[in-house]
mmCIF file of C-alpha atoms in Angstrom:
data_model
loop_
_atom_site.group_PDB
_atom_site.id
_atom_site.type_symbol
_atom_site.label_atom_id
_atom_site.label_comp_id
_atom_site.label_asym_id
_atom_site.label_seq_id
_atom_site.Cartn_x
_atom_site.Cartn_y
_atom_site.Cartn_z
ATOM 1 C CA MET A 9 -0.169 0.401 -0.393
ATOM 2 C CA THR A 10 2.452 2.658 1.139
ATOM 3 C CA GLY A 11 4.476 2.138 -2.042
ATOM 4 C CA THR A 12 1.189 2.165 -4.319
ATOM 5 C CA THR A 13 0.958 5.564 -2.498
ATOM 6 C CA GLU A 14 4.775 6.041 -3.135
ATOM 7 C CA ALA A 15 3.919 5.794 -6.863
ATOM 8 C CA LEU A 16 0.980 7.867 -7.261
ATOM 9 C CA SER A 17 2.350 10.649 -5.445
ATOM 10 C CA GLY A 18 5.263 10.535 -7.440
ATOM 11 C CA SER A 19 3.778 10.277 -10.732
ATOM 12 C CA ALA A 20 1.532 13.158 -9.438
ATOM 13 C CA ALA A 21 5.326 14.802 -9.527
ATOM 14 C CA VAL A 22 5.864 14.540 -12.188
ATOM 15 C CA ASP A 23 3.366 15.559 -13.975
ATOM 16 C CA ASN A 24 2.818 18.950 -11.941
ATOM 17 C CA ALA A 25 7.010 19.272 -13.415
ATOM 18 C CA ALA A 26 5.715 18.491 -16.344
ATOM 19 C CA ARG A 27 3.327 21.051 -16.690
ATOM 20 C CA SER A 28 5.370 23.891 -14.718
ATOM 21 C CA VAL A 29 7.865 23.341 -18.159
ATOM 22 C CA THR A 30 5.120 23.364 -20.828
ATOM 23 C CA ARG A 31 1.994 25.528 -19.799
ATOM 24 C CA PRO A 32 4.813 29.186 -21.672
ATOM 25 C CA PHE A 33 5.296 26.729 -24.522
ATOM 26 C CA TYR A 34 1.871 25.867 -25.242
ATOM 27 C CA VAL A 35 1.027 29.924 -24.360
ATOM 28 C CA TYR A 36 4.038 30.153 -27.051
ATOM 29 C CA ALA A 37 2.264 27.648 -29.478
ATOM 30 C CA VAL A 38 -0.641 30.061 -29.926
ATOM 31 C CA LEU A 39 1.384 32.502 -30.314
ATOM 32 C CA SER A 40 4.204 32.171 -32.785
ATOM 33 C CA ASN A 41 2.182 30.406 -35.092
ATOM 34 C CA SER A 42 -0.628 32.757 -35.575
ATOM 35 C CA LEU A 43 1.096 34.339 -38.664
ATOM 36 C CA PHE A 44 -2.036 35.438 -40.880
ATOM 37 C CA GLN A 45 -0.471 36.762 -43.926
ATOM 38 C CA ARG A 46 0.901 32.632 -44.308
ATOM 39 C CA GLY A 47 -3.108 32.364 -46.252
ATOM 40 C CA VAL A 48 -3.083 35.162 -48.765
ATOM 41 C CA PHE A 49 0.859 36.133 -49.001
ATOM 42 C CA VAL A 50 0.887 35.425 -52.528
ATOM 43 C CA LEU A 51 -1.450 37.869 -53.059
ATOM 44 C CA PHE A 52 0.095 40.463 -51.624
ATOM 45 C CA LEU A 53 3.089 39.905 -53.405
ATOM 46 C CA GLN A 54 1.002 39.107 -56.967
ATOM 47 C CA GLN A 55 -0.268 42.552 -56.213
ATOM 48 C CA ARG A 56 2.851 43.993 -55.363
ATOM 49 C CA GLY A 57 2.976 43.489 -59.318
ATOM 50 C CA PHE A 58 5.431 39.899 -58.575
ATOM 51 C CA SER A 59 5.091 37.806 -60.939
ATOM 52 C CA ALA A 60 4.335 34.487 -60.994
ATOM 53 C CA GLU A 61 8.050 33.485 -61.326
ATOM 54 C CA GLN A 62 9.343 35.984 -59.047
ATOM 55 C CA VAL A 63 7.248 34.252 -56.096
ATOM 56 C CA ALA A 64 8.280 30.854 -56.513
ATOM 57 C CA LEU A 65 11.943 32.278 -57.218
ATOM 58 C CA LEU A 66 11.814 34.018 -53.397
ATOM 59 C CA GLN A 67 10.021 30.726 -52.340
ATOM 60 C CA THR A 68 12.662 28.587 -53.312
ATOM 61 C CA LEU A 69 15.007 31.472 -52.013
ATOM 62 C CA LEU A 70 13.401 31.085 -48.637
ATOM 63 C CA TYR A 71 13.981 27.606 -48.462
ATOM 64 C CA LEU A 72 17.249 26.387 -49.472
ATOM 65 C CA VAL A 73 18.613 29.827 -46.978
ATOM 66 C CA SER A 74 16.613 27.972 -44.452
ATOM 67 C CA GLY A 75 17.654 24.428 -45.716
ATOM 68 C CA LEU A 76 21.836 25.727 -45.947
ATOM 69 C CA ALA A 77 21.473 27.844 -42.576
ATOM 70 C CA GLU A 78 20.762 24.849 -40.015
ATOM 71 C CA LEU A 79 23.933 23.918 -39.458
ATOM 72 C CA PRO A 80 25.531 27.308 -38.238
ATOM 73 C CA THR A 81 22.456 28.484 -36.424
ATOM 74 C CA GLY A 82 22.217 24.700 -34.468
ATOM 75 C CA VAL A 83 26.197 25.550 -33.249
ATOM 76 C CA ILE A 84 24.928 28.772 -32.619
ATOM 77 C CA ALA A 85 21.749 27.732 -30.641
ATOM 78 C CA ASP A 86 23.861 24.926 -28.141
ATOM 79 C CA ARG A 87 27.306 27.732 -27.830
ATOM 80 C CA ILE A 88 25.385 31.438 -26.847
ATOM 81 C CA GLY A 89 21.326 28.903 -25.486
ATOM 82 C CA ARG A 90 18.468 27.650 -27.221
ATOM 83 C CA ARG A 91 16.236 30.028 -25.403
ATOM 84 C CA ALA A 92 18.192 32.386 -27.316
ATOM 85 C CA SER A 93 18.756 31.263 -30.248
ATOM 86 C CA ILE A 94 14.909 31.441 -30.536
ATOM 87 C CA VAL A 95 14.132 35.012 -30.120
ATOM 88 C CA ILE A 96 16.711 35.865 -32.159
ATOM 89 C CA GLY A 97 15.146 34.037 -34.717
ATOM 90 C CA GLN A 98 11.967 35.049 -34.275
ATOM 91 C CA MET A 99 12.052 38.364 -34.153
ATOM 92 C CA LEU A 100 14.405 38.151 -37.129
ATOM 93 C CA ILE A 101 10.970 37.026 -38.425
ATOM 94 C CA ALA A 102 9.219 39.855 -36.812
ATOM 95 C CA GLY A 103 11.373 42.631 -38.532
ATOM 96 C CA CYS A 104 10.862 40.710 -41.842
ATOM 97 C CA LEU A 105 8.095 40.043 -42.007
ATOM 98 C CA LEU A 106 6.911 44.172 -40.982
ATOM 99 C CA GLY A 107 9.691 45.373 -43.381
ATOM 100 C CA GLN A 108 7.634 43.430 -46.261
ATOM 101 C CA GLY A 109 4.844 45.527 -45.351
ATOM 102 C CA THR A 110 6.906 48.763 -45.225
ATOM 103 C CA PHE A 111 8.350 47.799 -49.381
ATOM 104 C CA SER A 112 7.561 46.816 -53.072
ATOM 105 C CA ASN A 113 11.597 46.963 -54.456
ATOM 106 C CA TYR A 114 11.705 43.219 -55.628
ATOM 107 C CA TRP A 115 15.745 43.250 -54.708
ATOM 108 C CA VAL A 116 14.263 43.643 -51.209
ATOM 109 C CA PHE A 117 11.841 41.290 -50.949
ATOM 110 C CA LEU A 118 15.080 39.127 -51.990
ATOM 111 C CA ALA A 119 16.974 40.148 -48.519
ATOM 112 C CA LEU A 120 13.848 39.913 -46.044
ATOM 113 C CA PHE A 121 13.535 36.314 -47.387
ATOM 114 C CA ILE A 122 16.937 35.360 -46.611
ATOM 115 C CA GLY A 123 16.698 37.073 -43.338
ATOM 116 C CA GLN A 124 13.785 35.107 -42.852
ATOM 117 C CA GLY A 125 14.862 31.471 -43.999
ATOM 118 C CA VAL A 126 17.543 32.588 -41.063
ATOM 119 C CA GLY A 127 15.018 33.111 -38.686
ATOM 120 C CA MET A 128 13.553 29.475 -39.676
ATOM 121 C CA ALA A 129 16.345 28.268 -39.145
ATOM 122 C CA CYS A 130 17.700 29.366 -35.700
ATOM 123 C CA VAL A 131 14.224 28.463 -34.500
ATOM 124 C CA SER A 132 14.547 25.484 -35.942
ATOM 125 C CA GLY A 133 16.356 22.686 -33.409
ATOM 126 C CA SER A 134 16.321 24.828 -31.149
ATOM 127 C CA ASP A 135 12.835 24.711 -29.472
ATOM 128 C CA THR A 136 12.750 21.081 -29.877
ATOM 129 C CA ALA A 137 15.953 20.757 -28.229
ATOM 130 C CA LEU A 138 14.779 23.072 -25.370
ATOM 131 C CA LEU A 139 11.990 21.870 -23.794
ATOM 132 C CA TYR A 140 12.912 18.454 -24.378
ATOM 133 C CA ASP A 141 15.901 19.034 -22.446
ATOM 134 C CA LEU A 142 12.858 20.945 -19.972
ATOM 135 C CA LEU A 143 11.877 17.951 -19.358
ATOM 136 C CA VAL A 144 15.065 16.097 -18.631
ATOM 137 C CA ARG A 145 15.981 18.559 -16.294
ATOM 138 C CA ARG A 146 11.930 17.958 -14.613
ATOM 139 C CA GLY A 147 12.491 14.491 -15.006
ATOM 140 C CA ALA A 148 9.353 13.522 -17.029
ATOM 141 C CA THR A 149 10.354 13.313 -20.826
ATOM 142 C CA ALA A 150 7.873 9.814 -20.315
ATOM 143 C CA ASN A 151 5.458 12.458 -21.357
ATOM 144 C CA TYR A 152 7.407 14.041 -24.212
ATOM 145 C CA VAL A 153 5.045 13.088 -26.935
ATOM 146 C CA LYS A 154 2.001 13.501 -25.775
ATOM 147 C CA ILE A 155 2.933 17.053 -24.161
ATOM 148 C CA LYS A 156 5.025 17.883 -28.047
ATOM 149 C CA SER A 157 1.418 16.650 -30.009
ATOM 150 C CA ARG A 158 -0.621 19.091 -28.657
ATOM 151 C CA PHE A 159 2.324 22.370 -28.880
ATOM 152 C CA THR A 160 1.831 20.622 -32.202
ATOM 153 C CA MET A 161 -1.430 20.567 -32.012
ATOM 154 C CA LEU A 162 -1.951 23.977 -30.969
ATOM 155 C CA GLY A 163 0.364 25.163 -33.215
ATOM 156 C CA THR A 164 -1.550 23.489 -36.132
ATOM 157 C CA VAL A 165 -4.673 24.956 -35.570
ATOM 158 C CA THR A 166 -3.702 28.845 -34.565
ATOM 159 C CA ALA A 167 -1.953 28.196 -37.880
ATOM 160 C CA GLY A 168 -5.307 27.568 -39.484
ATOM 161 C CA ALA A 169 -7.846 30.053 -37.432
ATOM 162 C CA ALA A 170 -4.879 32.445 -38.362
ATOM 163 C CA ILE A 171 -5.200 31.847 -42.450
ATOM 164 C CA VAL A 172 -8.434 32.432 -41.857
ATOM 165 C CA LEU A 173 -8.733 35.404 -40.038
ATOM 166 C CA GLY A 174 -5.407 37.179 -42.368
ATOM 167 C CA GLY A 175 -8.205 36.945 -45.515
ATOM 168 C CA GLN A 176 -10.593 38.764 -43.102
ATOM 169 C CA LEU A 177 -7.835 41.496 -41.688
ATOM 170 C CA GLN A 178 -6.417 42.292 -45.099
ATOM 171 C CA GLN A 179 -9.845 43.787 -46.047
ATOM 172 C CA ILE A 180 -8.708 46.482 -43.579
ATOM 173 C CA SER A 181 -4.855 46.463 -45.107
ATOM 174 C CA TRP A 182 -2.165 44.577 -46.178
ATOM 175 C CA GLY A 183 0.193 46.666 -43.285
ATOM 176 C CA VAL A 184 -2.703 45.383 -40.373
ATOM 177 C CA VAL A 185 -2.210 42.088 -41.714
ATOM 178 C CA TYR A 186 1.765 42.187 -42.020
ATOM 179 C CA VAL A 187 2.010 44.107 -38.152
ATOM 180 C CA GLY A 188 -0.324 41.754 -37.001
ATOM 181 C CA SER A 189 2.004 38.897 -37.452
ATOM 182 C CA ALA A 190 4.682 40.647 -36.078
ATOM 183 C CA ALA A 191 3.506 41.779 -33.240
ATOM 184 C CA CYS A 192 2.141 38.140 -32.457
ATOM 185 C CA LEU A 193 6.259 36.901 -32.544
ATOM 186 C CA ALA A 194 6.924 39.536 -30.559
ATOM 187 C CA LEU A 195 4.188 38.595 -28.050
ATOM 188 C CA ALA A 196 5.958 34.702 -28.235
ATOM 189 C CA VAL A 197 9.734 36.374 -27.240
ATOM 190 C CA VAL A 198 8.589 38.361 -23.993
ATOM 191 C CA VAL A 199 7.010 34.790 -23.353
ATOM 192 C CA LEU A 200 10.206 32.867 -23.036
ATOM 193 C CA MET A 201 12.419 35.586 -21.935
ATOM 194 C CA SER A 202 9.572 35.956 -18.800
ATOM 195 C CA ARG A 203 8.596 32.215 -18.549
ATOM 196 C CA VAL A 204 11.198 30.294 -19.947
ATOM 197 C CA PRO A 205 14.683 29.087 -18.785
ATOM 198 C CA GLU A 206 17.789 29.122 -20.302
ATOM 199 C CA ILE A 207 20.038 25.913 -21.330
ATOM 200 C CA ARG A 208 22.958 26.122 -23.311
ATOM 201 C CA GLY A 209 25.024 22.194 -24.725
ATOM 202 C CA ALA A 210 27.766 22.998 -22.141
ATOM 203 C CA ASP A 211 24.312 22.546 -19.209
ATOM 204 C CA ALA A 212 24.253 18.747 -21.200
ATOM 205 C CA VAL A 213 21.304 18.021 -18.919
ATOM 206 C CA ASP A 214 21.412 14.671 -19.605
ATOM 207 C CA GLU A 215 24.413 13.573 -19.348
ATOM 208 C CA GLN A 216 25.328 12.085 -15.710
ATOM 209 C CA ASP A 217 28.571 11.569 -13.657
ATOM 210 C CA GLY A 218 30.316 12.963 -16.641
ATOM 211 C CA ALA A 219 29.840 9.878 -19.271
ATOM 212 C CA GLU A 220 30.805 12.142 -21.606
ATOM 213 C CA GLU A 221 34.051 12.467 -23.244
ATOM 214 C CA HIS A 222 34.583 16.277 -23.334
ATOM 215 C CA GLY A 223 37.245 16.312 -25.816
ATOM 216 C CA ASP A 224 34.715 15.128 -28.079
ATOM 217 C CA ALA A 225 33.775 18.607 -28.368
ATOM 218 C CA THR A 226 32.017 18.632 -31.846
ATOM 219 C CA ALA A 227 28.752 17.867 -32.958
ATOM 220 C CA TRP A 228 29.864 16.560 -36.131
ATOM 221 C CA ARG A 229 31.790 13.760 -34.084
ATOM 222 C CA ALA A 230 28.856 13.264 -32.028
ATOM 223 C CA MET A 231 26.876 12.933 -35.411
ATOM 224 C CA LEU A 232 29.309 9.768 -36.701
ATOM 225 C CA ARG A 233 28.913 8.286 -32.692
ATOM 226 C CA VAL A 234 24.885 8.188 -32.734
ATOM 227 C CA ALA A 235 24.375 7.682 -36.892
ATOM 228 C CA THR A 236 23.804 4.136 -36.663
ATOM 229 C CA PRO A 237 22.802 2.774 -39.996
ATOM 230 C CA ALA A 238 18.754 2.385 -38.202
ATOM 231 C CA LEU A 239 19.439 6.281 -37.264
ATOM 232 C CA VAL A 240 20.202 7.301 -40.375
ATOM 233 C CA THR A 241 17.317 5.477 -42.524
ATOM 234 C CA LEU A 242 15.531 7.347 -40.006
ATOM 235 C CA VAL A 243 16.075 10.617 -40.481
ATOM 236 C CA VAL A 244 15.745 9.696 -44.209
ATOM 237 C CA VAL A 245 12.673 8.213 -44.412
ATOM 238 C CA SER A 246 10.840 11.217 -42.023
ATOM 239 C CA GLY A 247 12.532 13.291 -45.157
ATOM 240 C CA LEU A 248 10.912 11.281 -47.362
ATOM 241 C CA MET A 249 7.727 11.630 -45.878
ATOM 242 C CA HIS A 250 8.119 15.524 -44.771
ATOM 243 C CA ALA A 251 9.211 15.470 -48.707
ATOM 244 C CA THR A 252 5.572 14.123 -49.578
ATOM 245 C CA LEU A 253 3.176 15.689 -47.319
ATOM 246 C CA THR A 254 4.200 19.102 -47.104
ATOM 247 C CA PRO A 255 4.075 19.640 -51.369
ATOM 248 C CA TYR A 256 1.049 17.597 -51.741
ATOM 249 C CA ILE A 257 -0.593 19.852 -49.264
ATOM 250 C CA ILE A 258 0.028 23.104 -51.293
ATOM 251 C CA PHE A 259 0.020 21.880 -55.158
ATOM 252 C CA ALA A 260 -3.253 19.992 -53.427
ATOM 253 C CA GLN A 261 -4.569 23.580 -53.857
ATOM 254 C CA LYS A 262 -3.945 23.759 -58.097
ATOM 255 C CA THR A 263 -5.062 19.951 -58.173
ATOM 256 C CA LEU A 264 -8.176 20.963 -56.457
ATOM 257 C CA SER A 265 -8.947 24.221 -58.565
ATOM 258 C CA ASP A 266 -8.250 22.509 -61.817
ATOM 259 C CA GLN A 267 -10.802 19.303 -61.366
ATOM 260 C CA GLY A 268 -12.965 22.180 -61.148
ATOM 261 C CA ALA A 269 -13.146 23.431 -57.985
ATOM 262 C CA GLY A 270 -14.404 26.657 -57.219
ATOM 263 C CA THR A 271 -11.482 29.355 -54.914
ATOM 264 C CA ALA A 272 -13.984 29.332 -51.841
ATOM 265 C CA LEU A 273 -14.584 25.518 -51.517
ATOM 266 C CA VAL A 274 -10.291 25.197 -52.156
ATOM 267 C CA SER A 275 -10.430 27.275 -48.875
ATOM 268 C CA VAL A 276 -12.630 26.108 -46.351
ATOM 269 C CA VAL A 277 -10.918 22.406 -47.962
ATOM 270 C CA ILE A 278 -7.026 23.080 -47.399
ATOM 271 C CA SER A 279 -8.451 25.286 -43.869
ATOM 272 C CA ALA A 280 -9.819 22.067 -42.600
ATOM 273 C CA GLY A 281 -7.071 20.272 -43.724
ATOM 274 C CA PHE A 282 -4.898 21.966 -41.349
ATOM 275 C CA PHE A 283 -7.872 21.593 -37.608
ATOM 276 C CA ALA A 284 -7.386 18.029 -39.434
ATOM 277 C CA GLY A 285 -3.409 18.173 -39.185
ATOM 278 C CA GLY A 286 -3.796 19.878 -35.592
ATOM 279 C CA LEU A 287 -5.805 17.260 -33.875
ATOM 280 C CA THR A 288 -4.131 14.456 -35.379
ATOM 281 C CA PRO A 289 -1.558 14.497 -33.634
ATOM 282 C CA LEU A 290 -3.378 14.136 -29.698
ATOM 283 C CA LEU A 291 -3.668 9.980 -30.915
ATOM 284 C CA SER A 292 0.682 9.899 -30.767
ATOM 285 C CA ASP A 293 0.943 9.400 -27.643
ATOM 286 C CA ARG A 294 -1.443 6.241 -27.998
ATOM 287 C CA ALA A 295 -0.522 5.398 -31.115
ATOM 288 C CA ASP A 296 3.351 5.462 -29.538
ATOM 289 C CA ARG A 297 2.075 3.217 -26.639
ATOM 290 C CA ARG A 298 -0.041 0.449 -28.877
ATOM 291 C CA ILE A 299 1.956 0.636 -32.263
ATOM 292 C CA GLY A 300 5.489 1.822 -32.283
ATOM 293 C CA TYR A 301 7.148 4.100 -34.806
ATOM 294 C CA ARG A 302 9.049 0.830 -36.662
ATOM 295 C CA VAL A 303 5.125 0.203 -37.268
ATOM 296 C CA ILE A 304 3.407 3.526 -37.740
ATOM 297 C CA VAL A 305 5.799 5.133 -40.268
ATOM 298 C CA PRO A 306 5.628 2.772 -43.180
ATOM 299 C CA VAL A 307 1.629 3.264 -42.038
ATOM 300 C CA SER A 308 1.770 7.107 -42.697
ATOM 301 C CA LEU A 309 3.686 6.514 -45.947
ATOM 302 C CA LEU A 310 0.944 4.055 -47.665
ATOM 303 C CA THR A 311 -1.708 6.499 -46.630
ATOM 304 C CA LEU A 312 0.591 9.435 -48.260
ATOM 305 C CA ALA A 313 0.923 7.311 -51.531
ATOM 306 C CA ALA A 314 -3.143 5.846 -51.011
ATOM 307 C CA ALA A 315 -3.869 9.513 -50.974
ATOM 308 C CA LEU A 316 -2.264 10.737 -54.451
ATOM 309 C CA GLY A 317 -2.885 7.823 -55.535
ATOM 310 C CA LEU A 318 -6.548 8.682 -55.685
ATOM 311 C CA SER A 319 -6.053 12.426 -56.203
ATOM 312 C CA GLY A 320 -4.727 11.045 -59.740
ATOM 313 C CA LEU A 321 -8.447 9.599 -60.666
ATOM 314 C CA GLY A 322 -8.989 13.418 -61.565
ATOM 315 C CA LEU A 323 -12.226 12.840 -59.446
ATOM 316 C CA VAL A 324 -12.960 16.108 -57.190
ATOM 317 C CA TRP A 325 -14.922 14.975 -54.106
ATOM 318 C CA VAL A 326 -13.119 11.329 -54.096
ATOM 319 C CA THR A 327 -8.919 13.983 -53.862
ATOM 320 C CA ILE A 328 -11.393 16.006 -50.832
ATOM 321 C CA ALA A 329 -11.997 13.237 -49.034
ATOM 322 C CA ALA A 330 -9.059 11.871 -49.357
ATOM 323 C CA PHE A 331 -7.310 15.462 -48.208
ATOM 324 C CA LEU A 332 -8.941 15.401 -45.094
ATOM 325 C CA ALA A 333 -8.744 11.902 -44.148
ATOM 326 C CA LEU A 334 -5.369 10.841 -44.794
ATOM 327 C CA VAL A 335 -3.188 14.498 -44.431
ATOM 328 C CA GLY A 336 -3.132 14.305 -40.520
ATOM 329 C CA ILE A 337 -2.031 10.844 -39.951
ATOM 330 C CA PRO A 338 1.863 11.605 -41.299
ATOM 331 C CA GLU A 339 1.864 14.385 -38.828
ATOM 332 C CA ILE A 340 1.340 11.533 -36.537
ATOM 333 C CA THR A 341 4.564 9.306 -36.688
ATOM 334 C CA ALA A 342 6.326 12.819 -36.315
ATOM 335 C CA VAL A 343 5.763 13.399 -33.428
ATOM 336 C CA ILE A 344 6.516 10.043 -32.430
ATOM 337 C CA VAL A 345 9.992 10.776 -34.517
ATOM 338 C CA ASP A 346 10.880 14.230 -33.144
ATOM 339 C CA ASN A 347 10.443 11.853 -28.741
ATOM 340 C CA VAL A 348 12.970 9.557 -31.231
ATOM 341 C CA PHE A 349 15.218 11.660 -32.273
ATOM 342 C CA ASN A 350 15.741 13.245 -28.893
ATOM 343 C CA GLU A 351 16.226 10.459 -27.497
ATOM 344 C CA ALA A 352 18.919 9.565 -29.697
ATOM 345 C CA VAL A 353 21.186 12.692 -29.664
ATOM 346 C CA PRO A 354 23.125 14.076 -26.357
ATOM 347 C CA SER A 355 22.142 17.273 -24.884
ATOM 348 C CA ARG A 356 25.781 19.005 -25.008
ATOM 349 C CA HIS A 357 24.599 18.938 -28.953
ATOM 350 C CA ARG A 358 21.121 18.374 -29.185
ATOM 351 C CA ALA A 359 20.174 21.209 -31.389
ATOM 352 C CA SER A 360 23.021 20.758 -33.443
ATOM 353 C CA LEU A 361 22.251 17.895 -34.291
ATOM 354 C CA LEU A 362 18.751 18.373 -35.018
ATOM 355 C CA SER A 363 19.503 20.921 -36.782
ATOM 356 C CA MET A 364 21.476 18.654 -39.107
ATOM 357 C CA ILE A 365 17.864 15.876 -39.193
ATOM 358 C CA ALA A 366 16.368 19.118 -39.831
ATOM 359 C CA PHE A 367 18.659 20.181 -43.056
ATOM 360 C CA VAL A 368 18.095 16.905 -44.523
ATOM 361 C CA GLU A 369 14.648 17.598 -43.955
ATOM 362 C CA SER A 370 13.951 20.629 -45.765
ATOM 363 C CA ALA A 371 16.752 19.693 -48.123
ATOM 364 C CA LEU A 372 14.228 16.852 -49.820
ATOM 365 C CA ILE A 373 10.823 18.879 -48.773
ATOM 366 C CA GLY A 374 13.053 21.789 -52.285
ATOM 367 C CA ILE A 375 13.666 19.035 -53.581
ATOM 368 C CA GLY A 376 10.256 17.400 -53.443
ATOM 369 C CA TYR A 377 9.123 21.234 -54.771
ATOM 370 C CA LEU A 378 10.749 21.220 -58.213
ATOM 371 C CA VAL A 379 9.705 17.013 -58.772
ATOM 372 C CA LEU A 380 5.932 17.233 -57.946
ATOM 373 C CA GLY A 381 5.929 21.053 -60.081
ATOM 374 C CA ALA A 382 7.374 19.449 -62.875
ATOM 375 C CA LEU A 383 5.492 16.434 -62.929
ATOM 376 C CA MET A 384 1.678 18.063 -62.485
ATOM 377 C CA ASP A 385 3.685 20.143 -65.434
ATOM 378 C CA GLY A 386 4.234 17.377 -67.699
ATOM 379 C CA LEU A 387 1.725 15.405 -66.913
ATOM 380 C CA GLY A 388 -0.978 16.909 -65.338
ATOM 381 C CA SER A 389 -1.810 18.078 -62.124
ATOM 382 C CA SER A 390 -4.099 14.495 -61.538
ATOM 383 C CA VAL A 391 -2.092 11.969 -63.341
ATOM 384 C CA GLY A 392 1.113 14.440 -61.842
ATOM 385 C CA MET A 393 0.139 13.574 -58.113
ATOM 386 C CA ALA A 394 -0.723 9.747 -58.734
ATOM 387 C CA THR A 395 2.949 9.587 -60.298
ATOM 388 C CA TYR A 396 4.312 11.113 -56.974
ATOM 389 C CA ALA A 397 3.217 8.012 -54.945
ATOM 390 C CA ALA A 398 6.024 6.560 -55.603
ATOM 391 C CA VAL A 399 8.055 8.654 -53.793
ATOM 392 C CA PRO A 400 6.382 7.318 -50.234
ATOM 393 C CA LEU A 401 6.550 3.966 -51.523
ATOM 394 C CA LEU A 402 10.709 4.728 -51.658
ATOM 395 C CA ALA A 403 10.725 5.646 -48.532
ATOM 396 C CA CYS A 404 8.782 2.559 -47.915
ATOM 397 C CA LEU A 405 10.795 -0.051 -48.921
ATOM 398 C CA LEU A 406 14.029 1.531 -46.973
ATOM 399 C CA TRP A 407 12.014 0.804 -44.200
ATOM 400 C CA LEU A 408 11.288 -2.523 -44.418
ATOM 401 C CA PRO A 409 14.755 -3.663 -43.290
ATOM 402 C CA GLU A 410 13.894 -1.580 -39.812
ATOM 403 C CA LEU A 411 10.896 -2.886 -39.473
ATOM 404 C CA PHE A 412 11.564 -6.827 -39.519
ATOM 405 C CA ARG A 413 13.752 -5.583 -37.316
ATOM 406 C CA GLY A 414 11.349 -5.186 -34.139
ATOM 407 C CA ALA A 415 8.054 -3.943 -34.492
ATOM 408 C CA ARG A 416 8.103 -1.639 -31.347
ATOM 409 C CA VAL A 417 11.425 -0.528 -29.434
ATOM 410 C CA THR A 418 11.352 -0.188 -25.883
ATOM 411 C CA THR A 419 12.777 3.039 -24.503
ATOM 412 C CA GLU A 420 14.851 3.716 -22.069
ATOM 413 C CA ILE A 421 13.503 6.096 -20.260
ATOM 414 C CA GLU A 422 10.049 3.202 -20.639
ATOM 415 C CA LYS A 423 12.428 0.230 -19.300
ATOM 416 C CA PRO A 424 13.010 2.195 -14.694
ATOM 417 C CA SER A 425 8.968 1.118 -14.371
ATOM 418 C CA ARG A 426 8.006 -1.923 -16.393
ATOM 419 C CA ALA A 427 10.619 -3.121 -14.243
ATOM 420 C CA ALA A 428 9.760 -0.784 -11.389
ATOM 421 C CA SER A 429 6.371 -2.621 -11.389
ATOM 422 C CA SER A 430 7.004 -5.938 -12.388
ATOM 423 C CA THR A 431 8.211 -5.571 -8.904
ATOM 424 C CA ALA A 432 5.597 -3.530 -7.070
ATOM 425 C CA PRO A 433 3.216 -5.600 -4.790
ATOM 426 C CA ARG A 434 -0.008 -7.071 -6.472
#
């Protein structure tokens, strides 16, 4: 009885510790995703007089710069602090948004998009590393999947709501749209600075008794040390999943339009897809415990392949049904895989290593945009979508050796709790 009481009190203490860490992160997720220009920025750029080719160049430049900046910004985050890197990144993005709302010269926009890409890289990897290490410090990493799923849900649902609200704010003025987005990012920074403590790579919160060899002080050596074939395969397969999902969501707009859907219907479907993609990650914790990432990864890949294949039929309502029913499942996998990455990399270089992983994903997403765009131009939007299903199928084949190694891997966090439960009085 005493053992049961102690276990319950210990569980309550862990839950309280987790809540103290996550509350400001949840507020941050809402504020940092309140980007009202996200759903209408293409229209804004066109009204600035930019051609479709110029808009495409700006988007390509944004992804290219963000991917290339991942590696140095990750190292900087480990050196100066994860919170500091996030603050720098969000303020840089906010400044670039204000500049976009002010200037109209295309060369100025090129510089602003470069700055925005660097800001995105400063935030990428640092936010996850900071959240995970704070949970490590409080002994609450067992709740990470559940916490990250809620964090993702809040961010994605807020992004969907901001898209709808941005269209309404645009009727007032473009300045309100861009100033409002920048103001929300500034408030997100205030929340971080006032409520979230700083952690640097040197804190090494998941190392015990100097277990880490301090002579191995570079992120590159750390990467070589943790880069097992299984982890490398997961990075590539996860990158291919994102390289399928992200272009699919964006180009679904063109596919639906070409299949006869009106602009109003397309906007509703895409917004509904954002909400679906935001709510389904709430199932991540249950999926992780009952299925495990080894199985959920190929399930998500086959789901994406099915969605692309059904879009190729050329039937608008089939495309809509496939989009809404299937687009959220890879979001579940993304949360679970993120937990695997955090468990695999050491705290000392966590932001750097996660940035390296993000670099691979960004590069594959950029290539995916080019490939899917070329397929849709050459074969038509519907057939191009169906042909692109080869990408998730290829990723699924790459994952088969890992799938057959076992349906589930027990994390180090779970082992002690299971051992304790087996020896507890019944």
